[in-house]
Amino acid sequence: MEIRKQKDRHKEDLRQRILDAAKTLFMKHGYEATSIRKIAAEIKFSPTTIYLYYRDKNDILYALHQEGFRMLGISFAALAQVEHPFERLKAMGRTYLQFALENSDFYELMFIMKEPLLWLDEKSCTSADWEEGVKVFDFLQNTILDCQNHNYFAGQNPKLFSLFVWSTVHGLCSLTLHGHFEHVVKENDFDADANSVLKSSFENFLNILEKIK
């Protein structure tokens, strides 16, 4: 029994090493320039070993995509205990922003790189194949619906409004991660550093949302 446990741990450790190496190479060299052979060289194993765990590099990218959404979903799930829906929505926004800044490599894979979505389209995947991503958006949409039950966002289409909220916060994240936000702050004399302006911009967005009754 102990030997089997050790073998299972070894398999999971190697699987994670493959994912970590692939993530590093995808971020450094891009998806197209990264091959199974390069991933194998990064962890000092043969390409044959990689194929024991993943069909191809698309399969690896998809696994990373799913892992990132699981991580974000876990962070959101912890906010389910926040009773007031608008306070929950604010906490979700802060959590999302923090996730993007602290996990920039995953964020790139999840929301910037086009290849994961192209893979989903090519495979004609359904929502069942992207369960983690669907759960994250559903959590946002359900929170918006709860807000509407508390007299926020009256008359708004909840799905469209959820998209509006997500895309606005995503804009702040992507601009920050790619350096554009900091550049604009520096060039326009905001009398504050980029992080402070980012926080102020986000809080200003929350203030605007709160006034939409």
PDB file of C-alpha atoms in Angstrom:
ATOM      1  CA  MET A   1       0.000   0.000   0.000  1.00  0.00           C
ATOM      2  CA  GLU A   2       2.800   2.408   0.906  1.00  0.00           C
ATOM      3  CA  ILE A   3       4.633   1.639  -2.335  1.00  0.00           C
ATOM      4  CA  ARG A   4       1.504   2.415  -4.314  1.00  0.00           C
ATOM      5  CA  LYS A   5       1.078   5.710  -2.496  1.00  0.00           C
ATOM      6  CA  GLN A   6       4.665   6.620  -3.306  1.00  0.00           C
ATOM      7  CA  LYS A   7       4.095   5.816  -6.978  1.00  0.00           C
ATOM      8  CA  ASP A   8       0.929   7.925  -7.046  1.00  0.00           C
ATOM      9  CA  ARG A   9       2.756  10.836  -5.415  1.00  0.00           C
ATOM     10  CA  HIS A  10       5.560  10.491  -7.953  1.00  0.00           C
ATOM     11  CA  LYS A  11       3.057  10.592 -10.819  1.00  0.00           C
ATOM     12  CA  GLU A  12       1.326  13.683  -9.439  1.00  0.00           C
ATOM     13  CA  ASP A  13       4.650  15.396  -8.777  1.00  0.00           C
ATOM     14  CA  LEU A  14       5.803  14.718 -12.326  1.00  0.00           C
ATOM     15  CA  ARG A  15       2.481  15.847 -13.761  1.00  0.00           C
ATOM     16  CA  GLN A  16       2.833  19.132 -11.846  1.00  0.00           C
ATOM     17  CA  ARG A  17       6.455  19.540 -12.986  1.00  0.00           C
ATOM     18  CA  ILE A  18       5.295  19.179 -16.587  1.00  0.00           C
ATOM     19  CA  LEU A  19       2.627  21.835 -16.095  1.00  0.00           C
ATOM     20  CA  ASP A  20       5.011  24.207 -14.325  1.00  0.00           C
ATOM     21  CA  ALA A  21       7.651  23.825 -17.031  1.00  0.00           C
ATOM     22  CA  ALA A  22       5.102  24.316 -19.811  1.00  0.00           C
ATOM     23  CA  LYS A  23       3.702  27.421 -18.131  1.00  0.00           C
ATOM     24  CA  THR A  24       7.189  28.918 -17.858  1.00  0.00           C
ATOM     25  CA  LEU A  25       7.969  28.221 -21.513  1.00  0.00           C
ATOM     26  CA  PHE A  26       4.582  29.444 -22.772  1.00  0.00           C
ATOM     27  CA  MET A  27       5.137  32.739 -20.970  1.00  0.00           C
ATOM     28  CA  LYS A  28       8.763  33.098 -22.030  1.00  0.00           C
ATOM     29  CA  HIS A  29       8.674  31.943 -25.651  1.00  0.00           C
ATOM     30  CA  GLY A  30       5.007  31.884 -26.606  1.00  0.00           C
ATOM     31  CA  TYR A  31       2.721  28.998 -27.392  1.00  0.00           C
ATOM     32  CA  GLU A  32       3.819  28.366 -30.980  1.00  0.00           C
ATOM     33  CA  ALA A  33       7.540  28.320 -30.117  1.00  0.00           C
ATOM     34  CA  THR A  34       7.047  25.840 -27.273  1.00  0.00           C
ATOM     35  CA  SER A  35       7.192  22.160 -28.160  1.00  0.00           C
ATOM     36  CA  ILE A  36       6.820  18.922 -26.225  1.00  0.00           C
ATOM     37  CA  ARG A  37      10.536  18.363 -26.750  1.00  0.00           C
ATOM     38  CA  LYS A  38      11.355  21.726 -25.131  1.00  0.00           C
ATOM     39  CA  ILE A  39       9.040  21.007 -22.203  1.00  0.00           C
ATOM     40  CA  ALA A  40      10.704  17.619 -21.728  1.00  0.00           C
ATOM     41  CA  ALA A  41      14.171  19.204 -21.836  1.00  0.00           C
ATOM     42  CA  GLU A  42      13.116  21.730 -19.197  1.00  0.00           C
ATOM     43  CA  ILE A  43      12.414  18.961 -16.680  1.00  0.00           C
ATOM     44  CA  LYS A  44      15.189  16.672 -18.005  1.00  0.00           C
ATOM     45  CA  PHE A  45      12.897  13.879 -19.155  1.00  0.00           C
ATOM     46  CA  SER A  46      12.283  12.362 -22.564  1.00  0.00           C
ATOM     47  CA  PRO A  47       9.367  13.560 -24.738  1.00  0.00           C
ATOM     48  CA  THR A  48       7.980  10.018 -24.452  1.00  0.00           C
ATOM     49  CA  THR A  49       7.478  10.597 -20.729  1.00  0.00           C
ATOM     50  CA  ILE A  50       5.399  13.706 -21.413  1.00  0.00           C
ATOM     51  CA  TYR A  51       3.117  11.708 -23.711  1.00  0.00           C
ATOM     52  CA  LEU A  52       2.375   9.293 -20.884  1.00  0.00           C
ATOM     53  CA  TYR A  53       0.564  12.164 -19.157  1.00  0.00           C
ATOM     54  CA  TYR A  54      -0.676  14.446 -21.940  1.00  0.00           C
ATOM     55  CA  ARG A  55      -1.696  13.838 -25.558  1.00  0.00           C
ATOM     56  CA  ASP A  56      -0.012  16.985 -26.902  1.00  0.00           C
ATOM     57  CA  LYS A  57       0.842  20.538 -25.902  1.00  0.00           C
ATOM     58  CA  ASN A  58      -2.788  21.594 -26.443  1.00  0.00           C
ATOM     59  CA  ASP A  59      -3.759  19.125 -23.747  1.00  0.00           C
ATOM     60  CA  ILE A  60      -1.141  20.666 -21.443  1.00  0.00           C
ATOM     61  CA  LEU A  61      -2.382  24.187 -22.163  1.00  0.00           C
ATOM     62  CA  TYR A  62      -5.952  23.117 -21.465  1.00  0.00           C
ATOM     63  CA  ALA A  63      -4.881  21.560 -18.141  1.00  0.00           C
ATOM     64  CA  LEU A  64      -3.182  24.810 -17.134  1.00  0.00           C
ATOM     65  CA  HIS A  65      -6.267  26.758 -18.189  1.00  0.00           C
ATOM     66  CA  GLN A  66      -8.436  24.563 -15.990  1.00  0.00           C
ATOM     67  CA  GLU A  67      -6.028  24.781 -13.062  1.00  0.00           C
ATOM     68  CA  GLY A  68      -6.084  28.568 -13.169  1.00  0.00           C
ATOM     69  CA  PHE A  69      -9.871  28.694 -13.127  1.00  0.00           C
ATOM     70  CA  ARG A  70      -9.967  26.204 -10.261  1.00  0.00           C
ATOM     71  CA  MET A  71      -7.673  28.485  -8.273  1.00  0.00           C
ATOM     72  CA  LEU A  72      -9.846  31.525  -8.991  1.00  0.00           C
ATOM     73  CA  GLY A  73     -12.989  29.539  -8.231  1.00  0.00           C
ATOM     74  CA  ILE A  74     -11.647  28.500  -4.830  1.00  0.00           C
ATOM     75  CA  SER A  75     -10.925  32.153  -4.014  1.00  0.00           C
ATOM     76  CA  PHE A  76     -14.462  33.121  -4.995  1.00  0.00           C
ATOM     77  CA  ALA A  77     -16.058  30.233  -3.094  1.00  0.00           C
ATOM     78  CA  ALA A  78     -14.597  31.601   0.132  1.00  0.00           C
ATOM     79  CA  LEU A  79     -16.681  34.748  -0.444  1.00  0.00           C
ATOM     80  CA  ALA A  80     -20.001  32.887  -0.494  1.00  0.00           C
ATOM     81  CA  GLN A  81     -20.263  33.546   3.248  1.00  0.00           C
ATOM     82  CA  VAL A  82     -20.437  37.315   2.643  1.00  0.00           C
ATOM     83  CA  GLU A  83     -24.149  37.822   3.224  1.00  0.00           C
ATOM     84  CA  HIS A  84     -24.810  41.195   1.594  1.00  0.00           C
ATOM     85  CA  PRO A  85     -24.521  40.702  -2.172  1.00  0.00           C
ATOM     86  CA  PHE A  86     -23.044  44.111  -2.964  1.00  0.00           C
ATOM     87  CA  GLU A  87     -20.352  43.632  -0.329  1.00  0.00           C
ATOM     88  CA  ARG A  88     -19.733  40.208  -1.865  1.00  0.00           C
ATOM     89  CA  LEU A  89     -19.457  41.792  -5.307  1.00  0.00           C
ATOM     90  CA  LYS A  90     -16.898  44.291  -4.038  1.00  0.00           C
ATOM     91  CA  ALA A  91     -14.911  41.508  -2.384  1.00  0.00           C
ATOM     92  CA  MET A  92     -15.007  39.528  -5.631  1.00  0.00           C
ATOM     93  CA  GLY A  93     -13.566  42.457  -7.536  1.00  0.00           C
ATOM     94  CA  ARG A  94     -10.729  42.892  -5.054  1.00  0.00           C
ATOM     95  CA  THR A  95     -10.079  39.136  -5.074  1.00  0.00           C
ATOM     96  CA  TYR A  96     -10.010  39.055  -8.876  1.00  0.00           C
ATOM     97  CA  LEU A  97      -7.587  41.976  -9.020  1.00  0.00           C
ATOM     98  CA  GLN A  98      -5.338  40.365  -6.417  1.00  0.00           C
ATOM     99  CA  PHE A  99      -5.430  37.041  -8.258  1.00  0.00           C
ATOM    100  CA  ALA A 100      -4.343  38.694 -11.498  1.00  0.00           C
ATOM    101  CA  LEU A 101      -1.453  40.561  -9.896  1.00  0.00           C
ATOM    102  CA  GLU A 102      -0.226  37.600  -7.833  1.00  0.00           C
ATOM    103  CA  ASN A 103      -0.709  34.963 -10.556  1.00  0.00           C
ATOM    104  CA  SER A 104       0.133  36.892 -13.703  1.00  0.00           C
ATOM    105  CA  ASP A 105       1.274  33.754 -15.563  1.00  0.00           C
ATOM    106  CA  PHE A 106      -2.038  31.996 -14.971  1.00  0.00           C
ATOM    107  CA  TYR A 107      -3.953  35.184 -15.766  1.00  0.00           C
ATOM    108  CA  GLU A 108      -2.207  35.415 -19.141  1.00  0.00           C
ATOM    109  CA  LEU A 109      -3.187  31.831 -19.928  1.00  0.00           C
ATOM    110  CA  MET A 110      -6.761  32.299 -18.754  1.00  0.00           C
ATOM    111  CA  PHE A 111      -7.677  35.708 -20.132  1.00  0.00           C
ATOM    112  CA  ILE A 112      -5.026  37.003 -22.539  1.00  0.00           C
ATOM    113  CA  MET A 113      -3.731  34.128 -24.663  1.00  0.00           C
ATOM    114  CA  LYS A 114      -6.099  33.136 -27.469  1.00  0.00           C
ATOM    115  CA  GLU A 115      -4.874  29.546 -27.853  1.00  0.00           C
ATOM    116  CA  PRO A 116      -6.965  27.976 -25.026  1.00  0.00           C
ATOM    117  CA  LEU A 117     -10.182  29.305 -26.574  1.00  0.00           C
ATOM    118  CA  LEU A 118      -9.102  28.268 -30.057  1.00  0.00           C
ATOM    119  CA  TRP A 119      -8.516  24.776 -28.701  1.00  0.00           C
ATOM    120  CA  LEU A 120     -11.991  24.732 -27.142  1.00  0.00           C
ATOM    121  CA  ASP A 121     -13.529  25.892 -30.425  1.00  0.00           C
ATOM    122  CA  GLU A 122     -11.615  23.342 -32.508  1.00  0.00           C
ATOM    123  CA  LYS A 123     -12.757  20.537 -30.224  1.00  0.00           C
ATOM    124  CA  SER A 124     -16.356  21.840 -30.299  1.00  0.00           C
ATOM    125  CA  CYS A 125     -16.285  21.811 -26.519  1.00  0.00           C
ATOM    126  CA  THR A 126     -19.403  22.525 -24.496  1.00  0.00           C
ATOM    127  CA  SER A 127     -19.784  24.237 -21.131  1.00  0.00           C
ATOM    128  CA  ALA A 128     -19.276  20.811 -19.537  1.00  0.00           C
ATOM    129  CA  ASP A 129     -15.719  20.788 -20.896  1.00  0.00           C
ATOM    130  CA  TRP A 130     -15.032  24.170 -19.333  1.00  0.00           C
ATOM    131  CA  GLU A 131     -16.788  23.605 -16.025  1.00  0.00           C
ATOM    132  CA  GLU A 132     -14.355  25.637 -13.893  1.00  0.00           C
ATOM    133  CA  GLY A 133     -14.645  28.718 -16.120  1.00  0.00           C
ATOM    134  CA  VAL A 134     -18.427  28.463 -16.240  1.00  0.00           C
ATOM    135  CA  LYS A 135     -18.597  28.230 -12.439  1.00  0.00           C
ATOM    136  CA  VAL A 136     -16.571  31.428 -12.046  1.00  0.00           C
ATOM    137  CA  PHE A 137     -18.859  33.432 -14.344  1.00  0.00           C
ATOM    138  CA  ASP A 138     -21.975  31.881 -12.817  1.00  0.00           C
ATOM    139  CA  PHE A 139     -20.809  32.966  -9.369  1.00  0.00           C
ATOM    140  CA  LEU A 140     -20.511  36.538 -10.639  1.00  0.00           C
ATOM    141  CA  GLN A 141     -23.878  36.425 -12.379  1.00  0.00           C
ATOM    142  CA  ASN A 142     -25.635  34.957  -9.333  1.00  0.00           C
ATOM    143  CA  THR A 143     -24.121  37.699  -7.195  1.00  0.00           C
ATOM    144  CA  ILE A 144     -25.446  40.305  -9.639  1.00  0.00           C
ATOM    145  CA  LEU A 145     -28.894  38.687  -9.395  1.00  0.00           C
ATOM    146  CA  ASP A 146     -28.680  38.811  -5.592  1.00  0.00           C
ATOM    147  CA  CYS A 147     -27.774  42.490  -5.843  1.00  0.00           C
ATOM    148  CA  GLN A 148     -30.853  43.098  -7.977  1.00  0.00           C
ATOM    149  CA  ASN A 149     -32.968  41.431  -5.295  1.00  0.00           C
ATOM    150  CA  HIS A 150     -31.528  44.061  -2.925  1.00  0.00           C
ATOM    151  CA  ASN A 151     -32.516  46.960  -5.214  1.00  0.00           C
ATOM    152  CA  TYR A 152     -29.234  47.337  -7.092  1.00  0.00           C
ATOM    153  CA  PHE A 153     -28.913  47.505 -10.890  1.00  0.00           C
ATOM    154  CA  ALA A 154     -32.651  47.743 -11.528  1.00  0.00           C
ATOM    155  CA  GLY A 155     -33.662  47.086 -15.120  1.00  0.00           C
ATOM    156  CA  GLN A 156     -30.256  45.741 -16.089  1.00  0.00           C
ATOM    157  CA  ASN A 157     -29.881  42.462 -17.934  1.00  0.00           C
ATOM    158  CA  PRO A 158     -27.962  40.386 -15.360  1.00  0.00           C
ATOM    159  CA  LYS A 159     -25.872  38.512 -17.931  1.00  0.00           C
ATOM    160  CA  LEU A 160     -24.910  41.686 -19.805  1.00  0.00           C
ATOM    161  CA  PHE A 161     -24.253  43.544 -16.566  1.00  0.00           C
ATOM    162  CA  SER A 162     -22.050  40.690 -15.339  1.00  0.00           C
ATOM    163  CA  LEU A 163     -20.073  40.955 -18.570  1.00  0.00           C
ATOM    164  CA  PHE A 164     -19.755  44.707 -18.066  1.00  0.00           C
ATOM    165  CA  VAL A 165     -18.453  44.303 -14.501  1.00  0.00           C
ATOM    166  CA  TRP A 166     -15.998  41.564 -15.456  1.00  0.00           C
ATOM    167  CA  SER A 167     -14.664  43.319 -18.559  1.00  0.00           C
ATOM    168  CA  THR A 168     -14.075  46.562 -16.651  1.00  0.00           C
ATOM    169  CA  VAL A 169     -12.028  44.899 -13.917  1.00  0.00           C
ATOM    170  CA  HIS A 170     -10.277  42.752 -16.511  1.00  0.00           C
ATOM    171  CA  GLY A 171      -9.291  45.940 -18.319  1.00  0.00           C
ATOM    172  CA  LEU A 172      -7.592  47.259 -15.195  1.00  0.00           C
ATOM    173  CA  CYS A 173      -5.797  43.930 -14.730  1.00  0.00           C
ATOM    174  CA  SER A 174      -4.559  43.525 -18.294  1.00  0.00           C
ATOM    175  CA  LEU A 175      -3.432  47.149 -18.593  1.00  0.00           C
ATOM    176  CA  THR A 176      -1.508  46.779 -15.351  1.00  0.00           C
ATOM    177  CA  LEU A 177       0.114  43.453 -16.202  1.00  0.00           C
ATOM    178  CA  HIS A 178       1.329  44.716 -19.565  1.00  0.00           C
ATOM    179  CA  GLY A 179       2.703  47.988 -18.227  1.00  0.00           C
ATOM    180  CA  HIS A 180       0.273  50.313 -20.003  1.00  0.00           C
ATOM    181  CA  PHE A 181      -1.418  51.470 -16.810  1.00  0.00           C
ATOM    182  CA  GLU A 182       1.873  52.454 -15.171  1.00  0.00           C
ATOM    183  CA  HIS A 183       2.993  54.248 -18.341  1.00  0.00           C
ATOM    184  CA  VAL A 184      -0.160  56.371 -18.477  1.00  0.00           C
ATOM    185  CA  VAL A 185       0.137  57.198 -14.766  1.00  0.00           C
ATOM    186  CA  LYS A 186       3.737  58.325 -15.190  1.00  0.00           C
ATOM    187  CA  GLU A 187       3.050  60.372 -18.321  1.00  0.00           C
ATOM    188  CA  ASN A 188       0.041  62.190 -16.893  1.00  0.00           C
ATOM    189  CA  ASP A 189       1.338  63.372 -13.519  1.00  0.00           C
ATOM    190  CA  PHE A 190      -1.146  61.665 -11.191  1.00  0.00           C
ATOM    191  CA  ASP A 191       0.908  62.656  -8.123  1.00  0.00           C
ATOM    192  CA  ALA A 192       0.825  59.017  -6.982  1.00  0.00           C
ATOM    193  CA  ASP A 193       2.427  55.706  -7.882  1.00  0.00           C
ATOM    194  CA  ALA A 194       0.722  53.279 -10.264  1.00  0.00           C
ATOM    195  CA  ASN A 195      -0.425  50.900  -7.490  1.00  0.00           C
ATOM    196  CA  SER A 196      -2.154  53.706  -5.615  1.00  0.00           C
ATOM    197  CA  VAL A 197      -3.855  54.940  -8.773  1.00  0.00           C
ATOM    198  CA  LEU A 198      -4.936  51.382  -9.588  1.00  0.00           C
ATOM    199  CA  LYS A 199      -6.562  51.001  -6.182  1.00  0.00           C
ATOM    200  CA  SER A 200      -8.226  54.406  -6.502  1.00  0.00           C
ATOM    201  CA  SER A 201      -9.500  53.565  -9.985  1.00  0.00           C
ATOM    202  CA  PHE A 202     -10.996  50.319  -8.774  1.00  0.00           C
ATOM    203  CA  GLU A 203     -12.626  51.939  -5.744  1.00  0.00           C
ATOM    204  CA  ASN A 204     -14.030  54.646  -8.025  1.00  0.00           C
ATOM    205  CA  PHE A 205     -15.572  51.926 -10.182  1.00  0.00           C
ATOM    206  CA  LEU A 206     -17.186  50.405  -7.085  1.00  0.00           C
ATOM    207  CA  ASN A 207     -18.598  53.812  -6.150  1.00  0.00           C
ATOM    208  CA  ILE A 208     -20.130  54.103  -9.604  1.00  0.00           C
ATOM    209  CA  LEU A 209     -21.679  50.639  -9.318  1.00  0.00           C
ATOM    210  CA  GLU A 210     -23.167  51.503  -5.941  1.00  0.00           C
ATOM    211  CA  LYS A 211     -25.011  54.462  -7.463  1.00  0.00           C
ATOM    212  CA  ILE A 212     -26.659  52.326 -10.149  1.00  0.00           C
ATOM    213  CA  LYS A 213     -29.997  51.713  -8.493  1.00  0.00           C
TER     214      LYS A 213
END
